[in-house]
Structure formats: C-alpha cells, structure tokens
C-alpha cells in the first residue's frame, strides 16, 4: 500500500508498505501513477517524495504487476487536508 505521510506546500510525502515496499515497480508506480494523477488534478502539486527507510528492491517481488483499480470499486476516504482523490492501484501477483 502507499500511505500519505504528509502534505506540505505541494509536496506529498508517502511511505510504501506491504507488497509495495521493496517492489521493483514502486518507482514507476509513484511516477506514472501517483505523481501523474496528482499533477493532473491538483494545480498546487510540486512533487512526490518517498519517506526515507523504504526497503531495497526485493527480487522475489519481480513478478508483481500494478494495475489501475476500476472506478466502480474505488472507495472515497477523507483526506487530512483538502486534496484530490488519488488514482488507486491494485497489486496483482502477491496472492497465495
């Protein structure tokens, strides 16, 4: 999962947990998923920063595939500060 740690002056700091932490696709997810969605819908957006201490890439997670969650299964959750609803991603490949 991707958890928002803080939002300050257009900078969104996030933490990667669970399957996302150490995933080789996490950079692409942040850049082409989270950052692109925020840039498209939030005029004051500047960048996404990753909280220090995230796990290094885990080769065991190389087969995971990130896909966009369809609109009909998204759930709205209140944000700590006014912010646009992010594009939610679903991680496939970690099922047992």
Tab-separated table of C-alpha atoms in Angstrom:
chain	number	residue	atom	x	y	z
A	1	UNK	CA	0.000	0.000	0.000
A	2	UNK	CA	1.006	3.614	-0.421
A	3	UNK	CA	0.345	5.743	2.647
A	4	UNK	CA	0.438	9.545	2.677
A	5	UNK	CA	2.854	10.625	5.404
A	6	UNK	CA	2.485	14.393	4.928
A	7	UNK	CA	1.333	17.111	2.538
A	8	UNK	CA	3.119	20.454	2.723
A	9	UNK	CA	3.425	23.234	0.141
A	10	UNK	CA	2.502	20.967	-2.768
A	11	UNK	CA	4.919	18.214	-1.728
A	12	UNK	CA	3.297	14.870	-0.915
A	13	UNK	CA	5.480	12.557	1.167
A	14	UNK	CA	4.482	8.897	1.002
A	15	UNK	CA	5.504	5.641	2.649
A	16	UNK	CA	5.410	2.276	0.908
A	17	UNK	CA	4.091	-0.629	2.973
A	18	UNK	CA	3.269	-4.268	2.384
A	19	UNK	CA	3.658	-5.501	-1.169
A	20	UNK	CA	4.691	-2.042	-2.467
A	21	UNK	CA	7.680	-1.791	-0.094
A	22	UNK	CA	10.655	-3.209	-1.985
A	23	UNK	CA	8.697	-3.735	-5.206
A	24	UNK	CA	10.816	-3.181	-8.331
A	25	UNK	CA	7.887	-1.283	-9.899
A	26	UNK	CA	7.494	1.154	-6.996
A	27	UNK	CA	9.362	3.978	-8.771
A	28	UNK	CA	7.147	3.601	-11.834
A	29	UNK	CA	4.031	3.453	-9.647
A	30	UNK	CA	4.993	6.672	-7.886
A	31	UNK	CA	5.976	8.480	-11.093
A	32	UNK	CA	3.381	7.256	-13.595
A	33	UNK	CA	0.539	6.514	-11.181
A	34	UNK	CA	0.545	8.698	-8.087
A	35	UNK	CA	2.547	11.682	-9.350
A	36	UNK	CA	0.761	11.819	-12.718
A	37	UNK	CA	-2.676	11.720	-11.063
A	38	UNK	CA	-1.761	14.450	-8.578
A	39	UNK	CA	-0.216	16.623	-11.298
A	40	UNK	CA	-3.343	16.277	-13.479
A	41	UNK	CA	-5.822	17.129	-10.706
A	42	UNK	CA	-4.036	19.431	-8.262
A	43	UNK	CA	-2.767	22.799	-9.502
A	44	UNK	CA	-0.506	23.356	-6.452
A	45	UNK	CA	1.205	19.961	-6.760
A	46	UNK	CA	5.026	20.073	-6.896
A	47	UNK	CA	6.330	16.530	-6.344
A	48	UNK	CA	6.055	13.190	-4.516
A	49	UNK	CA	8.794	12.319	-2.022
A	50	UNK	CA	9.366	8.859	-0.579
A	51	UNK	CA	9.909	8.550	3.182
A	52	UNK	CA	13.478	7.533	3.990
A	53	UNK	CA	13.990	3.959	5.104
A	54	UNK	CA	11.933	2.175	2.475
A	55	UNK	CA	13.117	-1.342	1.721
A	56	UNK	CA	15.527	-2.007	-1.154
A	57	UNK	CA	14.143	-3.758	-4.226
A	58	UNK	CA	13.106	-7.318	-3.379
A	59	UNK	CA	13.814	-9.727	-6.295
A	60	UNK	CA	11.032	-12.021	-5.035
A	61	UNK	CA	8.544	-9.299	-5.988
A	62	UNK	CA	9.739	-9.088	-9.611
A	63	UNK	CA	6.648	-10.898	-10.916
A	64	UNK	CA	4.159	-8.430	-9.388
A	65	UNK	CA	2.010	-6.349	-11.715
A	66	UNK	CA	0.454	-2.991	-10.758
A	67	UNK	CA	-2.865	-2.158	-12.407
A	68	UNK	CA	-5.298	0.739	-12.002
A	69	UNK	CA	-8.351	-0.089	-9.892
A	70	UNK	CA	-11.579	0.365	-11.920
A	71	UNK	CA	-13.789	3.336	-10.985
A	72	UNK	CA	-16.628	1.103	-9.780
A	73	UNK	CA	-14.518	-0.414	-6.974
A	74	UNK	CA	-12.845	2.761	-5.693
A	75	UNK	CA	-13.650	3.919	-2.183
A	76	UNK	CA	-13.549	7.564	-1.188
A	77	UNK	CA	-11.732	8.309	2.043
A	78	UNK	CA	-11.450	11.716	3.694
A	79	UNK	CA	-8.020	13.314	3.454
A	80	UNK	CA	-6.270	15.155	6.283
A	81	UNK	CA	-6.136	18.275	4.123
A	82	UNK	CA	-8.126	19.141	1.019
A	83	UNK	CA	-6.639	17.129	-1.820
A	84	UNK	CA	-7.933	15.495	-4.992
A	85	UNK	CA	-8.934	11.848	-4.863
A	86	UNK	CA	-5.890	9.796	-5.918
A	87	UNK	CA	-5.924	7.102	-8.543
A	88	UNK	CA	-5.929	3.821	-6.637
A	89	UNK	CA	-3.721	0.969	-7.748
A	90	UNK	CA	-4.196	-2.733	-7.180
A	91	UNK	CA	-1.202	-5.048	-6.900
A	92	UNK	CA	-1.562	-8.398	-8.657
A	93	UNK	CA	0.772	-11.335	-8.220
A	94	UNK	CA	1.026	-11.475	-4.440
A	95	UNK	CA	-1.989	-13.722	-3.954
A	96	UNK	CA	-1.271	-17.111	-2.436
